[in-house]
Each structure stands twice: as structure tokens, then as C-alpha cells.
Amino acid sequence: MLAGARLAGMSPPHPDDERTAAPPDRRRAPASEPAVATRWGHSERFVPTRVVQPLQRLLAQESAGGFVILAAALAALAWANSPWHGGYQRLWATPVELRLGSSGPLHLELTLQGFVNDVLMTFFFYLAALEIKRELVHGSFRDRRAAALPALAALGGMVVPALVYAAVNAGGEGASGWGIPMATDIAFAVAVVSVLGPRLPIGARAFLLTLAVADDIGAIAVIAVFYTDDLALPWLAISALILVGCHLAQRLAIRSYAPYLAGGVAAWFTLHESGVHATVAGVVLGLLTPANPFLAVGHFSRHARPLVERVEASVADEVLTVEEADENDTGLRDLVRLSVETMSPLERHLMWAGPWVALVVAPLFALANAGVRVVGGAVANPLTDPVVLGPALGLVIGKPIGVLGATYLAVRFGLGRLPDGVNWSVAVGLAATAGVGFTVSLFIAELSFDNAALTERAKVGVLAGSIISAVAGYALLRVASRPAAQLRISQSPGSPAGLSAHSRPA
């Protein structure tokens, strides 16, 4: 009982004390105090009001990841085009070696850039797979008819940019990079839409997000099928067995993270050795993650209510005994376990992985890959270089044409309909915004060429195309989403165009 006595703020009874039965140790229930971070965040001092609180508001927004990635990309560009550009190249060329044992096949040699692209980006694709599965099980892809329009728009937005790139680079040294302009960057797309805020209808944001998730599926398939080195079948078979084992563990409802973590690491290594890009391990594990909770939500209150009532009863008199404090700790641990079991593993992983990927992994990837030499680098004349023009034209022209053309055909033939509040003017802006490729486009550019100069030229095209698409998409959406009153004033009364954008039927 020594620990219990200290817990109550009392000294243990002396052996010679005449009292044979000490009364129960009691303490006043402490008043709740705000955490230091909370007090700091609500302070009226200069630094909290000018730095901390604006940063908290930014990071609380879903678009925060896009702004952080943009800052990292700009920092990489500035560094790579500064007098200290050699330091940038040397940093990311730093060798990284992982070895198990002094000799044998279990070793890995990468550069620091390779570590970011091959290891850390596995978490990026894991998160993408989680988003895809959530949409398939609980989200917009569950209703096949509702998902048909953005899915078909995504298909057009992948095929046409690839054709544009292939036409520009037909028979040239950059022909293998046709997959570069196929993907839409979710973080940047959300950032562009979020800047407009409530001016845009909710359906516009949902359409763009669903489209981006759909073409993530296509980009992942392209990476797995077309950007794979020579296959080593024994390593691939071992990887398949490991992933099957992870699936069986999931079917047996094994809660511990240990076997999945070990299986994920092993699957990543064996896929890397097989020739398949190792980030595919993150995709498969994400799709295997259970989307339903272990404990049905309806049972939560029945199990949790007695625990809450017990805690409330123990503090009703504002005094806690040591035994009551111990019981409360046990009850609160059970309550946490119930809360965790009531949330599906997929949602839990999205909660913890989302901020790390958006605010750490993706910005590191941008910092490692966006630092291309615009002046004095591999690009002599970007306006005539097909390896630069291919990604740029694919994103700026191919994406909008593919997305808008597929959307029009789907609506024309009754395969889908525009979301509520979305008219064709808004659809044009969304199609332009879909041309922001960036993260996945840069990733595919790294996989497309063995020649570093070709990779750098393709990255210049990706950066240029993404910037132009973001600006054009924002401008078009801003004009298309003007308040109805402004549109009525600007249009002649009585004309067929006299209807506002928001009052016009979709």
C-alpha cells in the first residue's frame, strides 16, 4: 500500500503507531485544468496570436496538406536554383544502407531520395488505398450509379493526357513517360477548392475528390503493371504468401498490430527484391484493412454507460479514495478500449496516418523531388522540349478535355448526372483543377526514366502544368461560383442566360 499512500498524499503508517486500522485514504478530486498547449493556444500574447493560433487554424483545415506541400516544393525549387544547389544534390544523394547481419541477402542500399520515394511513400499509397476502400465500402463508390460519373470522368482524365504525352513524344527518348500526366493530386485539388470555401456547392467538392480517388486507382495500377522492373518470381511468391498471411490474420480478427507491422515490413522488402515497386505493398495492406468495427456501434452505449456512471458516482462527493481512483483508471481504460473497438481499423488508421502523410511524408517527397534546375539545368528550351511539353500539355490540356469530355458523354447517354448545384461552368473549372498532378506525377516521372536529365526535364513539365492548372482551375471556379445576385446583375434580363448559375438545373 506504499504506492497507494503516496497517491493519496499521505505517509505510510509507522509500525509502532497505535492505530490498527487506518481510515481509507481520501483526496479531493482535482479540478480539471487546461493543458499547457491549450492555454498557450488561447493566450492573448504576441506569439500565440500572430503565430500559434493562425498555424492551428491552418492545420485544422483539410487543405493544410496542400499548402505545406506547396511550401516544401517552393523551398526545393529555390534551393536547387540557388548558388548552393550542389548541397541540395549532395543531400539527397546521401547513401542509406539497411542491413540485417554482416552478410547475406537481407540488405538494402538506397540514397536518401530513394528512401523517401520507396520507403516513406509506401505510407502515402497506404493512405490512398485506405481512402479507396472507404469509398468502396461506405462512400460514394458504394452506390455504383452515383460513382459512375466521377469514375468515367477519371478514366477520360487518365486516357487523354496519356495520349497527349504519347503524341508529343512519339518515337522520342521520353516516350516511356506516358503515365506521368495521368493522376490528380488530392491535396492540391482540395486546397484549390477549399480556398473558394462556401462559394462552391458541396457536390463540386465531392465530385472532384471522388474523381481524384478514382484516378489514384488507375495510377496505382499503371505503376504496378507498366513501371515494374524484371520480375524475380521467387521473391514475388514469398511476398504473396506474406500478404495472404496478413489477410488470414485479419479474418481471424487478430487485434495486435505486431503481426501486421512485421508482415508489412517483410512484404515491402520482398516486393522490392521481386522487381515490383515496393510501394505496392502499402496499397495491398491498405485494401486488406478491415472497414468495419470489431464491436457494433449499437453495443457501445450498453457497455460504456455503466463505466461512465461508476466514474460519476465516485466523484459525486468530490472526494476520491485510493480504491475508487484505481477503479476509475481501470474503467477509463475499458472505456478507451470500447471506443477503439467501436471504430473500424480503417478509420483509426486514416486518423493517425492522415496528418503524418499530409504534413510530413508528402512534403518530404516534394522537398526531395521538386528541386529541379530551371536555369542552367537539363532544360535548354522548355517551349520546344517534348519531355517538358508532354507532361505540361497533358495536365493543362489533356486533363480538362478528358474529364469534361467523359463527363459530357456520361450525362448525355444517361450513365450519370451532375451533382446537385453543379452546372457545366463549374464542371469546366473542376476539370481544369484536375490537371494539378504534382505528387503522383513526380513519382511516376522518377520511375519512367533511367536518365536523370530526362527525369529532371519531365519534372519541369509537371511543375509547370500543375501550377497553370491550379491557377486556371481557381479562376474558372471563382467566376462560375459567383453569387447568384451578381450573375443576375451582369446578365441581361429576359435573356435565356438570365438564370443564375445556382438556380439553373443541373
XYZ file of C-alpha atoms in Angstrom:
506
model
C 0.000 0.000 0.000
C 3.022 2.308 -0.152
C 2.094 3.449 -3.656
C -1.495 3.963 -2.580
C -0.427 6.087 0.346
C 1.737 8.250 -1.880
C -1.119 8.545 -4.337
C -3.325 9.988 -1.595
C -0.650 12.448 -0.493
C -0.080 10.715 2.896
C 2.829 8.981 4.602
C 2.544 5.227 5.265
C 1.603 4.347 8.889
C 4.531 3.782 11.237
C 4.801 0.196 12.551
C 4.588 1.417 16.148
C 1.511 3.516 15.550
C -1.249 2.555 17.995
C -3.876 2.717 15.256
C -4.500 -0.750 13.948
C -6.927 0.199 11.192
C -6.309 3.440 9.429
C -9.300 5.087 7.762
C -9.425 4.873 3.968
C -7.041 7.235 2.244
C -9.013 10.059 0.662
C -8.189 13.010 -1.519
C -10.167 15.827 -3.063
C -10.933 15.263 -6.706
C -8.690 17.697 -8.590
C -10.336 20.391 -10.646
C -9.659 19.984 -14.324
C -7.015 22.369 -15.658
C -6.423 23.279 -19.264
C -3.349 21.728 -20.800
C -0.321 23.919 -21.382
C -0.824 23.740 -25.146
C -4.474 24.809 -24.728
C -3.555 27.787 -22.511
C -0.802 28.771 -24.956
C -3.174 28.460 -27.902
C -5.727 30.761 -26.231
C -3.233 33.294 -24.903
C -3.511 36.933 -25.972
C 0.262 37.370 -26.166
C 2.010 38.332 -29.378
C 3.483 34.961 -30.418
C 0.300 32.882 -29.798
C -1.953 35.384 -31.574
C 0.396 36.048 -34.507
C 1.965 32.604 -34.988
C 0.486 29.746 -32.951
C -3.216 30.411 -33.419
C -3.047 31.022 -37.202
C -0.959 27.850 -37.525
C -3.541 25.905 -35.503
C -6.326 27.175 -37.760
C -4.350 26.228 -40.874
C -3.510 22.724 -39.708
C -7.130 22.144 -38.675
C -8.193 22.636 -42.292
C -8.337 19.713 -44.680
C -6.412 21.788 -47.209
C -3.426 22.211 -44.869
C -1.527 19.379 -46.551
C -1.667 21.127 -49.924
C -0.232 24.344 -48.534
C 2.573 22.530 -46.683
C 3.463 20.539 -49.818
C 3.472 23.769 -51.842
C 5.822 25.395 -49.326
C 8.161 22.382 -49.495
C 8.130 22.421 -53.304
C 8.924 26.138 -53.422
C 11.746 25.631 -50.914
C 13.179 22.817 -53.067
C 12.974 24.948 -56.213
C 14.621 27.913 -54.502
C 17.404 25.744 -53.087
C 18.055 23.887 -56.344
C 18.304 27.148 -58.297
C 20.422 28.995 -55.748
C 24.228 29.233 -55.593
C 24.055 26.380 -53.070
C 22.358 23.952 -55.466
C 25.232 21.495 -55.103
C 24.328 20.989 -51.458
C 20.785 20.068 -52.483
C 22.034 17.387 -54.845
C 24.559 16.028 -52.336
C 21.971 15.861 -49.541
C 19.511 13.703 -51.447
C 22.307 11.551 -52.902
C 23.429 10.611 -49.378
C 23.654 6.792 -49.226
C 21.319 4.956 -46.848
C 22.084 1.310 -46.083
C 19.914 -1.046 -44.078
C 21.453 -4.440 -43.306
C 20.393 -7.436 -41.213
C 23.528 -9.354 -40.269
C 27.064 -8.841 -41.538
C 26.441 -10.675 -44.807
C 23.666 -12.289 -46.736
C 20.755 -11.208 -48.951
C 18.879 -9.165 -46.313
C 20.329 -5.759 -47.008
C 19.090 -2.629 -48.702
C 21.082 0.157 -50.313
C 19.313 3.395 -51.211
C 20.001 7.089 -51.469
C 18.197 9.468 -49.120
C 15.931 10.421 -52.010
C 15.336 6.722 -52.711
C 14.455 6.185 -49.050
C 11.818 8.916 -49.275
C 10.459 7.670 -52.608
C 10.492 3.933 -51.890
C 10.020 3.675 -48.116
C 8.152 6.758 -46.908
C 5.916 6.926 -49.976
C 4.658 3.466 -49.084
C 2.660 5.219 -46.357
C 1.331 7.686 -48.942
C -0.009 4.846 -51.073
C -1.234 3.017 -47.965
C -3.324 6.077 -47.122
C -4.549 6.298 -50.719
C -5.636 2.641 -50.552
C -7.478 3.302 -47.283
C -9.336 6.184 -48.922
C -10.202 3.982 -51.891
C -11.517 1.178 -49.695
C -13.573 3.573 -47.585
C -15.190 4.932 -50.733
C -15.838 1.397 -51.999
C -17.379 0.145 -48.740
C -19.041 3.173 -47.157
C -18.612 6.123 -49.523
C -19.553 7.328 -52.967
C -18.337 4.188 -54.784
C -20.809 2.074 -52.806
C -23.613 3.468 -54.968
C -22.385 2.359 -58.363
C -24.643 4.792 -60.227
C -23.526 7.772 -58.135
C -19.895 6.746 -58.616
C -20.264 6.195 -62.367
C -19.890 9.842 -63.369
C -16.654 10.712 -61.469
C -15.234 7.275 -62.296
C -15.837 7.757 -66.020
C -14.524 11.317 -65.768
C -11.375 9.954 -64.104
C -10.975 7.390 -66.895
C -11.150 10.119 -69.527
C -8.782 12.207 -67.416
C -6.222 9.395 -67.499
C -6.505 8.262 -71.121
C -6.469 11.644 -72.891
C -3.427 13.096 -71.038
C -1.504 9.877 -71.722
C -2.405 10.165 -75.419
C -1.347 13.832 -75.490
C 2.001 12.940 -73.924
C 2.467 9.999 -76.287
C 1.693 12.188 -79.327
C 4.221 14.827 -78.270
C 6.941 12.241 -77.515
C 6.164 9.611 -80.170
C 9.361 7.774 -81.056
C 11.469 10.062 -78.875
C 13.658 9.465 -75.859
C 10.859 10.406 -73.472
C 8.226 8.018 -74.857
C 8.198 5.810 -71.740
C 6.841 8.652 -69.585
C 3.292 8.492 -70.935
C 1.903 7.722 -67.462
C 3.244 10.938 -65.904
C 0.233 13.246 -66.517
C -2.432 10.695 -65.575
C -3.013 11.372 -61.858
C -4.670 14.211 -59.917
C -3.050 15.374 -56.680
C -5.748 15.126 -53.991
C -4.073 17.506 -51.527
C -3.598 20.311 -54.052
C -7.042 19.805 -55.559
C -8.617 20.090 -52.099
C -6.531 23.204 -51.406
C -7.759 24.926 -54.595
C -11.382 24.093 -53.836
C -11.071 24.980 -50.141
C -9.822 28.496 -50.934
C -13.189 29.177 -52.544
C -14.975 27.953 -49.409
C -18.795 28.053 -49.384
C -18.937 29.732 -52.795
C -18.818 26.254 -54.342
C -21.659 23.747 -53.954
C -20.909 20.724 -51.803
C -21.406 18.452 -54.801
C -18.485 20.079 -56.632
C -16.014 19.176 -53.901
C -17.395 15.632 -53.626
C -17.144 15.178 -57.400
C -13.519 16.340 -57.505
C -12.484 14.192 -54.536
C -14.168 11.100 -55.970
C -12.513 11.742 -59.338
C -9.104 12.100 -57.670
C -9.565 8.869 -55.711
C -10.669 7.059 -58.871
C -7.643 8.110 -60.875
C -5.431 7.180 -57.911
C -6.688 3.653 -58.536
C -5.661 3.984 -62.165
C -2.253 5.442 -61.284
C -1.567 2.627 -58.819
C -2.491 0.049 -61.478
C -0.222 1.762 -64.019
C 2.692 1.773 -61.573
C 2.196 -1.892 -60.689
C 1.795 -3.126 -64.264
C 3.819 -0.852 -66.537
C 6.560 0.529 -64.284
C 7.842 -2.746 -62.910
C 11.378 -3.991 -63.488
C 12.257 -7.564 -64.420
C 10.342 -9.870 -62.102
C 12.065 -12.213 -59.652
C 9.313 -14.780 -59.225
C 10.615 -16.457 -56.019
C 10.639 -13.122 -54.161
C 7.206 -12.288 -55.599
C 5.823 -15.648 -54.395
C 7.194 -15.046 -50.884
C 5.592 -11.601 -50.847
C 2.263 -13.075 -51.923
C 2.412 -15.646 -49.114
C 3.147 -12.906 -46.557
C 0.206 -10.810 -47.732
C -2.071 -13.869 -47.651
C -0.920 -14.430 -44.058
C -1.853 -10.836 -43.192
C -5.271 -11.408 -44.743
C -5.801 -14.582 -42.695
C -4.786 -12.747 -39.522
C -7.334 -10.079 -40.345
C -10.019 -12.731 -40.945
C -9.225 -14.232 -37.539
C -9.779 -10.762 -36.016
C -6.277 -10.546 -34.543
C -6.169 -7.113 -32.912
C -2.465 -6.789 -32.194
C -0.522 -4.587 -34.595
C 2.671 -6.648 -34.231
C 1.963 -9.340 -36.877
C 0.715 -6.772 -39.403
C 3.692 -4.499 -38.843
C 6.120 -7.405 -39.245
C 4.204 -8.670 -42.289
C 4.143 -5.203 -43.846
C 7.902 -4.765 -43.493
C 8.536 -8.255 -44.898
C 6.103 -7.715 -47.784
C 7.750 -4.393 -48.629
C 11.239 -5.938 -48.700
C 10.253 -8.990 -50.754
C 8.354 -6.835 -53.272
C 11.369 -4.568 -53.549
C 13.554 -7.575 -54.300
C 10.999 -9.011 -56.745
C 11.154 -6.015 -59.109
C 7.601 -4.806 -58.390
C 7.711 -1.313 -56.944
C 7.712 -1.752 -53.181
C 5.053 0.915 -52.551
C 2.512 -1.605 -53.904
C 2.827 -3.331 -50.503
C 1.204 -0.268 -48.937
C -1.629 -0.442 -51.460
C -2.358 -4.127 -50.784
C -2.197 -3.723 -46.994
C -4.491 -0.695 -47.201
C -7.068 -2.658 -49.179
C -6.832 -5.515 -46.652
C -7.511 -3.227 -43.667
C -10.967 -4.011 -42.173
C -13.548 -1.330 -42.909
C -15.995 -2.467 -40.214
C -15.519 -2.217 -36.423
C -14.934 -5.243 -34.214
C -17.703 -4.065 -31.849
C -21.017 -2.951 -33.337
C -21.748 0.707 -32.679
C -25.135 -0.185 -31.202
C -23.462 -2.081 -28.363
C -21.198 0.798 -27.328
C -23.627 2.658 -25.096
C -24.784 -0.532 -23.372
C -21.216 -1.375 -22.356
C -19.981 2.170 -21.809
C -22.865 3.572 -19.730
C -22.120 1.523 -16.547
C -18.462 2.583 -16.727
C -19.361 6.268 -17.029
C -21.934 6.040 -14.233
C -19.364 4.400 -11.949
C -16.893 7.224 -12.531
C -19.572 9.864 -11.977
C -20.655 8.218 -8.732
C -17.076 8.108 -7.419
C -16.603 11.878 -7.799
C -20.088 12.913 -6.703
C -18.845 13.833 -3.197
C -15.693 15.487 -4.627
C -13.515 13.065 -2.646
C -11.762 10.005 -4.026
C -10.472 7.033 -2.117
C -7.426 5.238 -3.429
C -9.593 2.253 -4.305
C -12.006 4.476 -6.240
C -9.130 6.070 -8.133
C -7.804 2.637 -9.109
C -11.277 1.533 -10.207
C -11.685 4.709 -12.250
C -8.367 4.108 -14.005
C -9.472 0.575 -14.877
C -12.876 1.770 -16.020
C -11.430 4.520 -18.177
C -9.035 2.046 -19.809
C -12.016 -0.186 -20.583
C -13.853 2.828 -21.979
C -10.911 3.645 -24.260
C -10.795 0.022 -25.415
C -14.527 0.127 -26.164
C -14.104 3.342 -28.134
C -11.275 1.846 -30.158
C -13.156 -1.382 -30.831
C -16.218 0.586 -31.992
C -14.192 2.418 -34.654
C -13.084 0.361 -37.631
C -9.326 -0.211 -38.130
C -9.630 1.629 -41.450
C -10.964 4.803 -39.793
C -8.388 4.584 -36.980
C -5.544 4.282 -39.456
C -6.887 7.170 -41.507
C -6.923 9.288 -38.336
C -3.304 8.629 -37.368
C -1.799 8.207 -40.824
C -3.553 11.143 -42.481
C -1.744 14.004 -40.686
C 1.654 12.263 -40.886
C 1.313 11.643 -44.615
C -0.109 15.079 -45.423
C 2.225 17.116 -43.204
C 5.427 15.017 -43.158
C 5.691 12.338 -45.877
C 4.261 14.275 -48.831
C 6.190 17.499 -48.029
C 9.414 15.482 -47.685
C 8.690 13.911 -51.055
C 8.146 17.374 -52.551
C 11.352 18.639 -50.972
C 13.296 15.660 -52.346
C 11.838 15.686 -55.863
C 10.700 19.196 -56.782
C 14.199 20.702 -56.732
C 14.846 20.873 -60.471
C 17.275 23.285 -62.117
C 15.140 25.630 -64.186
C 18.070 27.857 -65.169
C 21.333 26.228 -66.190
C 19.958 22.712 -65.716
C 18.999 19.931 -68.100
C 16.282 22.000 -69.802
C 17.678 24.069 -72.647
C 14.406 25.405 -74.095
C 11.235 24.282 -72.290
C 8.979 25.617 -75.039
C 10.390 23.171 -77.581
C 11.457 20.262 -75.354
C 8.960 17.392 -75.861
C 9.824 15.819 -72.490
C 8.804 19.104 -70.818
C 5.825 19.771 -73.069
C 4.423 16.241 -72.743
C 3.531 16.422 -69.012
C 2.650 20.132 -69.190
C 0.242 19.766 -72.121
C -1.103 16.505 -70.763
C -2.067 18.195 -67.468
C -3.179 21.593 -68.797
C -4.990 20.460 -71.959
C -5.385 16.680 -71.846
C -6.836 16.518 -68.334
C -9.654 19.065 -68.854
C -10.567 17.633 -72.261
C -10.579 14.064 -70.941
C -12.512 14.845 -67.755
C -15.042 17.175 -69.376
C -15.488 15.007 -72.477
C -16.115 11.844 -70.463
C -18.461 13.747 -68.137
C -20.481 15.105 -71.062
C -20.779 11.695 -72.705
C -21.808 10.038 -69.440
C -24.530 12.635 -68.829
C -25.607 12.608 -72.495
C -26.153 8.836 -72.518
C -27.740 8.663 -69.073
C -24.850 6.931 -67.313
C -24.714 9.613 -64.631
C -25.779 13.145 -63.787
C -24.047 16.232 -62.493
C -24.186 16.602 -58.688
C -26.732 18.986 -57.184
C -25.689 22.604 -57.614
C -23.023 21.783 -60.211
C -23.563 23.217 -63.681
C -21.349 22.992 -66.732
C -19.458 26.172 -65.846
C -18.442 24.648 -62.522
C -17.669 21.359 -64.276
C -15.204 23.166 -66.572
C -13.426 24.621 -63.523
C -13.287 21.229 -61.836
C -11.873 19.637 -64.994
C -9.123 22.267 -65.111
C -8.347 21.762 -61.414
C -7.972 18.026 -62.031
C -4.859 18.894 -64.030
C -2.908 19.512 -60.815
C -0.814 16.330 -60.914
C 2.229 17.038 -58.757
C 2.869 14.256 -56.176
C 1.954 11.114 -58.132
C 3.093 12.679 -61.416
C 6.520 13.421 -59.939
C 6.571 9.883 -58.545
C 5.869 8.325 -61.954
C 8.473 10.626 -63.524
C 11.057 9.082 -61.175
C 10.008 5.605 -62.338
C 9.844 6.407 -66.054
C 13.475 7.094 -66.914
C 16.901 5.775 -66.055
C 18.404 9.029 -67.310
C 18.482 11.719 -64.592
C 18.371 14.520 -67.186
C 15.149 13.143 -68.695
C 13.619 12.865 -65.230
C 14.511 16.475 -64.439
C 13.023 17.711 -67.709
C 9.796 15.779 -67.084
C 9.585 17.258 -63.584
C 9.805 20.771 -65.022
C 6.789 19.921 -67.179
C 4.889 18.522 -64.207
C 5.559 21.598 -62.088
C 4.633 23.998 -64.891
C 1.485 22.067 -65.803
C 0.343 21.754 -62.179
C 0.822 25.473 -61.486
C -1.044 26.524 -64.645
C -3.861 24.049 -63.896
C -4.207 25.271 -60.303
C -4.398 28.939 -61.359
C -6.774 28.217 -64.245
C -8.979 25.961 -62.135
C -9.215 28.532 -59.352
C -10.038 31.365 -61.771
C -12.697 29.360 -63.626
C -14.308 28.114 -60.420
C -14.305 31.583 -58.913
C -16.107 33.022 -61.949
C -18.507 30.076 -62.176
C -19.388 30.238 -58.476
C -20.125 33.951 -58.224
C -23.157 34.693 -56.020
C -26.442 34.487 -57.873
C -27.206 38.187 -57.328
C -24.026 39.216 -59.142
C -24.835 36.958 -62.068
C -28.355 38.372 -62.394
C -26.977 41.918 -62.473
C -24.314 41.078 -65.040
C -26.710 39.279 -67.376
C -29.366 40.933 -69.489
C -32.880 40.448 -68.082
C -35.222 38.289 -70.050
C -32.467 36.503 -71.968
C -32.090 32.723 -71.787
C -28.900 33.295 -69.811
C -30.791 35.315 -67.217
C -30.892 32.373 -64.848
C -28.136 32.384 -62.223
C -25.623 29.603 -62.057
C -27.087 28.345 -58.793
C -30.689 28.468 -59.959
C -30.078 26.687 -63.229
C -30.994 22.986 -63.197
C -28.010 20.619 -63.129
